[in-house]
Amino acid sequence: QKEVEQDPGPLSVPEGAIVSLNCTYSNSAFQYFMWYRQYSRKGPELLMYTYSSGNKEDGRFTAQVDKSSKYISLFIRDSQPSDSATYLCAMSGQGAQKLVFGQGTRLTINP
Amino acid sequence: DGGITQSPKYLFRKEGQNVTLSCEQNLNHDAMYWYRQDPGQGLRLIYYSQIVNDFQKGDIAEGYSVSREKKESFPLTVTSAQKNPTAFYLCASSIGGAINEKLFFGSGTQLSVL
């Protein structure tokens, strides 16, 4: 079993839709949670960063962490074609040597 | 502009050949990393370095080698011992190397086998 599981998709939705991207994890020590966005053939860039449980909002993006369920989500409101990319979750915690990445979900927003 | 520069963008390797991927950063970051990305898989850590002249193996170091002679540079050599080298290689850096730090990535190198 992988430490972090992420549905690879692909996920295709119409412009303006609300998108929900999710990851589950098995290591209860994880406490730093990140979402990276990667455009095709480019390097990932950090989109959202959350420490421990709770919600964080930045514009059209909301990150949620539910540590009791070992489940994190990224919501995109009013999705735009420019949001079409691969979204990678990543996480780590005390005692971890490194950041652990999910497989990435490929998202397409159709005009 | 500050950032990470990877070169070349595309690289082809013949069987039995060693090839070197370049990574340079001008962010004055202490830590640098090499990741491998295969289709449908997450990023897997090959090597990382938190200080000049020191580096550690990641999860998939076999068949790869690195050096860190300068703070700005962290080249990766894919040796002939790496039997399945075709992948997208990403170099990254962070301020100090702590596990909760943001990673800054380069634009990647696509390596293919002829």
mmCIF file of C-alpha atoms in Angstrom:
data_model
loop_
_atom_site.group_PDB
_atom_site.id
_atom_site.type_symbol
_atom_site.label_atom_id
_atom_site.label_comp_id
_atom_site.label_asym_id
_atom_site.label_seq_id
_atom_site.Cartn_x
_atom_site.Cartn_y
_atom_site.Cartn_z
ATOM 1 C CA GLN A 1 0.000 0.000 0.000
ATOM 2 C CA LYS A 2 1.323 3.411 -0.955
ATOM 3 C CA GLU A 3 1.748 5.996 1.798
ATOM 4 C CA VAL A 4 -0.236 8.518 -0.239
ATOM 5 C CA GLU A 5 -3.017 7.599 -2.662
ATOM 6 C CA GLN A 6 -4.360 9.991 -5.277
ATOM 7 C CA ASP A 7 -6.797 9.214 -8.087
ATOM 8 C CA PRO A 8 -4.805 9.831 -11.291
ATOM 9 C CA GLY A 9 -7.918 10.693 -13.288
ATOM 10 C CA PRO A 10 -8.040 12.053 -15.891
ATOM 11 C CA LEU A 11 -10.786 14.392 -14.743
ATOM 12 C CA SER A 12 -12.626 16.542 -17.275
ATOM 13 C CA VAL A 13 -15.190 19.193 -16.269
ATOM 14 C CA PRO A 14 -16.883 22.185 -17.927
ATOM 15 C CA GLU A 15 -15.710 25.726 -17.290
ATOM 16 C CA GLY A 16 -17.265 27.228 -14.170
ATOM 17 C CA ALA A 17 -17.691 23.901 -12.373
ATOM 18 C CA ILE A 18 -16.498 23.237 -8.839
ATOM 19 C CA VAL A 19 -13.659 20.751 -8.840
ATOM 20 C CA SER A 20 -12.755 18.472 -5.944
ATOM 21 C CA LEU A 21 -9.371 16.755 -5.851
ATOM 22 C CA ASN A 22 -8.509 14.331 -3.065
ATOM 23 C CA CYS A 23 -5.721 12.346 -1.436
ATOM 24 C CA THR A 24 -5.722 9.757 1.303
ATOM 25 C CA TYR A 25 -2.727 8.797 3.383
ATOM 26 C CA SER A 26 -1.739 6.172 5.904
ATOM 27 C CA ASN A 27 0.924 7.842 8.072
ATOM 28 C CA SER A 28 -0.732 9.502 11.062
ATOM 29 C CA ALA A 29 2.460 11.514 11.720
ATOM 30 C CA PHE A 30 1.928 13.646 8.608
ATOM 31 C CA GLN A 31 1.161 17.257 9.566
ATOM 32 C CA TYR A 32 2.382 19.363 6.634
ATOM 33 C CA PHE A 33 0.145 19.173 3.578
ATOM 34 C CA MET A 34 0.761 20.775 0.214
ATOM 35 C CA TRP A 35 -0.808 20.965 -3.233
ATOM 36 C CA TYR A 36 1.395 21.529 -6.247
ATOM 37 C CA ARG A 37 0.147 22.417 -9.738
ATOM 38 C CA GLN A 38 2.094 21.164 -12.743
ATOM 39 C CA TYR A 39 1.457 22.343 -16.280
ATOM 40 C CA SER A 40 2.394 19.962 -19.076
ATOM 41 C CA ARG A 41 6.140 19.431 -19.397
ATOM 42 C CA LYS A 42 6.876 22.002 -16.669
ATOM 43 C CA GLY A 43 8.018 21.800 -13.058
ATOM 44 C CA PRO A 44 5.421 21.772 -10.268
ATOM 45 C CA GLU A 45 4.698 24.987 -8.373
ATOM 46 C CA LEU A 46 3.299 25.249 -4.866
ATOM 47 C CA LEU A 47 -0.379 26.161 -4.837
ATOM 48 C CA MET A 48 -1.516 25.630 -1.244
ATOM 49 C CA TYR A 49 0.183 24.817 2.078
ATOM 50 C CA THR A 50 -1.641 23.694 5.214
ATOM 51 C CA TYR A 51 -0.311 22.775 8.616
ATOM 52 C CA SER A 52 -2.287 20.195 10.627
ATOM 53 C CA SER A 53 -6.078 20.101 10.292
ATOM 54 C CA GLY A 54 -8.531 22.670 9.002
ATOM 55 C CA ASN A 55 -9.255 24.766 5.952
ATOM 56 C CA LYS A 56 -7.261 27.331 4.048
ATOM 57 C CA GLU A 57 -8.643 29.559 1.339
ATOM 58 C CA ASP A 58 -6.797 31.508 -1.353
ATOM 59 C CA GLY A 59 -8.963 33.080 -4.013
ATOM 60 C CA ARG A 60 -10.789 30.333 -5.904
ATOM 61 C CA PHE A 61 -8.815 27.593 -4.139
ATOM 62 C CA THR A 62 -9.618 25.937 -0.796
ATOM 63 C CA ALA A 63 -7.512 23.261 0.866
ATOM 64 C CA GLN A 64 -9.039 21.017 3.532
ATOM 65 C CA VAL A 65 -7.318 18.592 5.865
ATOM 66 C CA ASP A 66 -9.154 15.969 7.912
ATOM 67 C CA LYS A 67 -6.508 14.234 9.990
ATOM 68 C CA SER A 68 -9.020 11.957 11.718
ATOM 69 C CA SER A 69 -9.904 10.448 8.336
ATOM 70 C CA LYS A 70 -6.405 10.871 6.868
ATOM 71 C CA TYR A 71 -7.939 12.696 3.938
ATOM 72 C CA ILE A 72 -7.076 15.974 2.218
ATOM 73 C CA SER A 73 -8.926 17.871 -0.479
ATOM 74 C CA LEU A 74 -8.405 20.754 -2.869
ATOM 75 C CA PHE A 75 -11.479 22.591 -4.140
ATOM 76 C CA ILE A 76 -11.412 24.873 -7.162
ATOM 77 C CA ARG A 77 -14.383 27.205 -7.569
ATOM 78 C CA ASP A 78 -15.402 28.815 -10.866
ATOM 79 C CA SER A 79 -12.883 26.649 -12.698
ATOM 80 C CA GLN A 80 -11.124 28.165 -15.712
ATOM 81 C CA PRO A 81 -9.408 26.565 -18.740
ATOM 82 C CA SER A 82 -6.141 27.920 -17.309
ATOM 83 C CA ASP A 83 -6.644 25.567 -14.329
ATOM 84 C CA SER A 84 -6.054 22.610 -16.659
ATOM 85 C CA ALA A 85 -2.982 20.903 -15.221
ATOM 86 C CA THR A 86 -1.854 17.984 -13.097
ATOM 87 C CA TYR A 87 -2.393 18.509 -9.367
ATOM 88 C CA LEU A 88 -0.053 16.736 -6.953
ATOM 89 C CA CYS A 89 -0.640 16.384 -3.246
ATOM 90 C CA ALA A 90 2.422 16.143 -1.013
ATOM 91 C CA MET A 91 2.862 15.688 2.699
ATOM 92 C CA SER A 92 5.372 15.103 5.479
ATOM 93 C CA GLY A 93 5.655 15.064 9.240
ATOM 94 C CA GLN A 94 8.002 14.978 12.180
ATOM 95 C CA GLY A 95 10.423 12.113 11.822
ATOM 96 C CA ALA A 96 9.972 11.921 8.070
ATOM 97 C CA GLN A 97 13.063 12.228 5.937
ATOM 98 C CA LYS A 98 11.280 13.615 2.919
ATOM 99 C CA LEU A 99 8.148 14.929 1.285
ATOM 100 C CA VAL A 100 5.864 12.164 -0.035
ATOM 101 C CA PHE A 101 3.958 12.878 -3.244
ATOM 102 C CA GLY A 102 0.718 11.448 -4.567
ATOM 103 C CA GLN A 103 0.502 10.182 -8.156
ATOM 104 C CA GLY A 104 -1.070 13.411 -9.395
ATOM 105 C CA THR A 105 -4.533 14.013 -10.896
ATOM 106 C CA ARG A 106 -4.719 15.293 -14.460
ATOM 107 C CA LEU A 107 -7.478 17.904 -14.735
ATOM 108 C CA THR A 108 -8.951 19.408 -17.897
ATOM 109 C CA ILE A 109 -11.385 22.343 -17.819
ATOM 110 C CA ASN A 110 -13.394 22.512 -21.042
ATOM 111 C CA PRO A 111 -14.463 25.975 -22.342
ATOM 112 C CA ASP B 1 15.151 36.534 -12.300
ATOM 113 C CA GLY B 2 15.796 34.044 -9.507
ATOM 114 C CA GLY B 3 15.095 30.438 -10.229
ATOM 115 C CA ILE B 4 16.268 26.982 -11.178
ATOM 116 C CA THR B 5 17.628 26.208 -14.624
ATOM 117 C CA GLN B 6 17.708 22.681 -15.953
ATOM 118 C CA SER B 7 19.410 21.686 -19.171
ATOM 119 C CA PRO B 8 19.020 20.237 -21.645
ATOM 120 C CA LYS B 9 15.234 20.165 -22.050
ATOM 121 C CA TYR B 10 15.435 16.905 -24.029
ATOM 122 C CA LEU B 11 18.190 14.293 -23.872
ATOM 123 C CA PHE B 12 18.697 10.988 -25.632
ATOM 124 C CA ARG B 13 20.845 8.192 -24.284
ATOM 125 C CA LYS B 14 22.358 5.295 -26.147
ATOM 126 C CA GLU B 15 22.648 1.938 -24.460
ATOM 127 C CA GLY B 16 25.726 1.722 -22.243
ATOM 128 C CA GLN B 17 26.185 5.475 -22.174
ATOM 129 C CA ASN B 18 26.347 7.749 -19.139
ATOM 130 C CA VAL B 19 24.582 11.092 -19.442
ATOM 131 C CA THR B 20 24.617 14.135 -17.164
ATOM 132 C CA LEU B 21 21.688 16.436 -16.461
ATOM 133 C CA SER B 22 22.494 19.955 -15.369
ATOM 134 C CA CYS B 23 20.775 21.884 -12.554
ATOM 135 C CA GLU B 24 21.732 25.415 -11.501
ATOM 136 C CA GLN B 25 19.972 27.683 -8.991
ATOM 137 C CA ASN B 26 20.469 31.351 -8.103
ATOM 138 C CA LEU B 27 18.078 31.396 -5.148
ATOM 139 C CA ASN B 28 20.891 30.977 -2.610
ATOM 140 C CA HIS B 29 19.155 27.859 -1.294
ATOM 141 C CA ASP B 30 21.124 25.349 0.746
ATOM 142 C CA ALA B 31 19.152 22.242 -0.225
ATOM 143 C CA MET B 32 18.787 20.725 -3.677
ATOM 144 C CA TYR B 33 16.941 17.628 -4.882
ATOM 145 C CA TRP B 34 16.533 15.371 -7.888
ATOM 146 C CA TYR B 35 13.188 13.699 -8.605
ATOM 147 C CA ARG B 36 12.091 11.271 -11.271
ATOM 148 C CA GLN B 37 8.549 11.438 -12.687
ATOM 149 C CA ASP B 38 6.998 8.595 -14.667
ATOM 150 C CA PRO B 39 3.527 8.765 -16.261
ATOM 151 C CA GLY B 40 0.808 8.101 -13.703
ATOM 152 C CA GLN B 41 3.277 8.105 -10.815
ATOM 153 C CA GLY B 42 4.189 10.698 -8.277
ATOM 154 C CA LEU B 43 7.584 12.242 -7.870
ATOM 155 C CA ARG B 44 10.198 9.834 -6.569
ATOM 156 C CA LEU B 45 13.293 11.159 -4.833
ATOM 157 C CA ILE B 46 16.629 10.121 -6.333
ATOM 158 C CA TYR B 47 19.167 12.157 -4.340
ATOM 159 C CA TYR B 48 19.208 15.239 -2.165
ATOM 160 C CA SER B 49 21.839 17.537 -0.738
ATOM 161 C CA GLN B 50 21.532 19.930 2.181
ATOM 162 C CA ILE B 51 25.049 21.316 2.061
ATOM 163 C CA VAL B 52 27.981 21.565 -0.313
ATOM 164 C CA ASN B 53 30.074 18.380 -0.605
ATOM 165 C CA ASP B 54 27.390 16.271 1.060
ATOM 166 C CA PHE B 55 24.404 14.364 -0.364
ATOM 167 C CA GLN B 56 22.102 11.494 0.574
ATOM 168 C CA LYS B 57 20.374 8.764 -1.370
ATOM 169 C CA GLY B 58 16.650 8.969 -1.863
ATOM 170 C CA ASP B 59 14.258 6.127 -2.611
ATOM 171 C CA ILE B 60 15.587 5.225 -6.069
ATOM 172 C CA ALA B 61 19.307 6.122 -6.108
ATOM 173 C CA GLU B 62 20.523 2.944 -7.851
ATOM 174 C CA GLY B 63 21.951 3.705 -11.282
ATOM 175 C CA TYR B 64 22.360 7.431 -10.552
ATOM 176 C CA SER B 65 25.154 9.583 -9.163
ATOM 177 C CA VAL B 66 25.398 13.224 -8.098
ATOM 178 C CA SER B 67 27.927 15.799 -6.961
ATOM 179 C CA ARG B 68 27.601 19.055 -5.033
ATOM 180 C CA GLU B 69 30.845 20.963 -5.438
ATOM 181 C CA LYS B 70 29.160 24.365 -5.511
ATOM 182 C CA LYS B 71 26.091 25.658 -3.714
ATOM 183 C CA GLU B 72 24.451 26.672 -6.991
ATOM 184 C CA SER B 73 24.975 23.423 -8.886
ATOM 185 C CA PHE B 74 23.724 19.852 -8.430
ATOM 186 C CA PRO B 75 24.289 17.752 -11.583
ATOM 187 C CA LEU B 76 22.790 14.289 -11.945
ATOM 188 C CA THR B 77 24.507 11.509 -13.899
ATOM 189 C CA VAL B 78 22.361 8.680 -15.209
ATOM 190 C CA THR B 79 24.742 5.759 -15.514
ATOM 191 C CA SER B 80 24.577 2.715 -17.765
ATOM 192 C CA ALA B 81 23.546 0.746 -14.667
ATOM 193 C CA GLN B 82 20.141 2.444 -14.797
ATOM 194 C CA LYS B 83 18.277 0.026 -17.059
ATOM 195 C CA ASN B 84 15.073 1.998 -17.380
ATOM 196 C CA PRO B 85 16.140 5.656 -17.567
ATOM 197 C CA THR B 86 13.300 7.005 -19.715
ATOM 198 C CA ALA B 87 11.509 9.553 -17.527
ATOM 199 C CA PHE B 88 10.996 13.243 -16.801
ATOM 200 C CA TYR B 89 13.662 14.460 -14.366
ATOM 201 C CA LEU B 90 13.010 17.381 -12.065
ATOM 202 C CA CYS B 91 15.505 19.341 -10.009
ATOM 203 C CA ALA B 92 14.296 21.309 -6.996
ATOM 204 C CA SER B 93 15.666 23.455 -4.205
ATOM 205 C CA SER B 94 14.539 24.661 -0.791
ATOM 206 C CA ILE B 95 15.908 27.159 1.679
ATOM 207 C CA GLY B 96 17.409 24.792 4.230
ATOM 208 C CA GLY B 97 16.168 21.278 3.578
ATOM 209 C CA ALA B 98 13.575 20.952 6.352
ATOM 210 C CA ILE B 99 10.691 18.621 5.506
ATOM 211 C CA ASN B 100 8.077 21.374 5.770
ATOM 212 C CA GLU B 101 9.742 23.760 3.330
ATOM 213 C CA LYS B 102 8.365 24.816 -0.031
ATOM 214 C CA LEU B 103 10.137 23.259 -2.989
ATOM 215 C CA PHE B 104 11.053 25.333 -6.035
ATOM 216 C CA PHE B 105 11.279 23.271 -9.216
ATOM 217 C CA GLY B 106 13.062 23.653 -12.512
ATOM 218 C CA SER B 107 11.315 23.006 -15.839
ATOM 219 C CA GLY B 108 12.588 19.468 -16.133
ATOM 220 C CA THR B 109 14.595 17.311 -18.542
ATOM 221 C CA GLN B 110 12.953 14.570 -20.594
ATOM 222 C CA LEU B 111 15.378 11.683 -20.980
ATOM 223 C CA SER B 112 14.724 9.025 -23.598
ATOM 224 C CA VAL B 113 16.613 5.940 -24.690
ATOM 225 C CA LEU B 114 17.588 5.555 -28.347
#
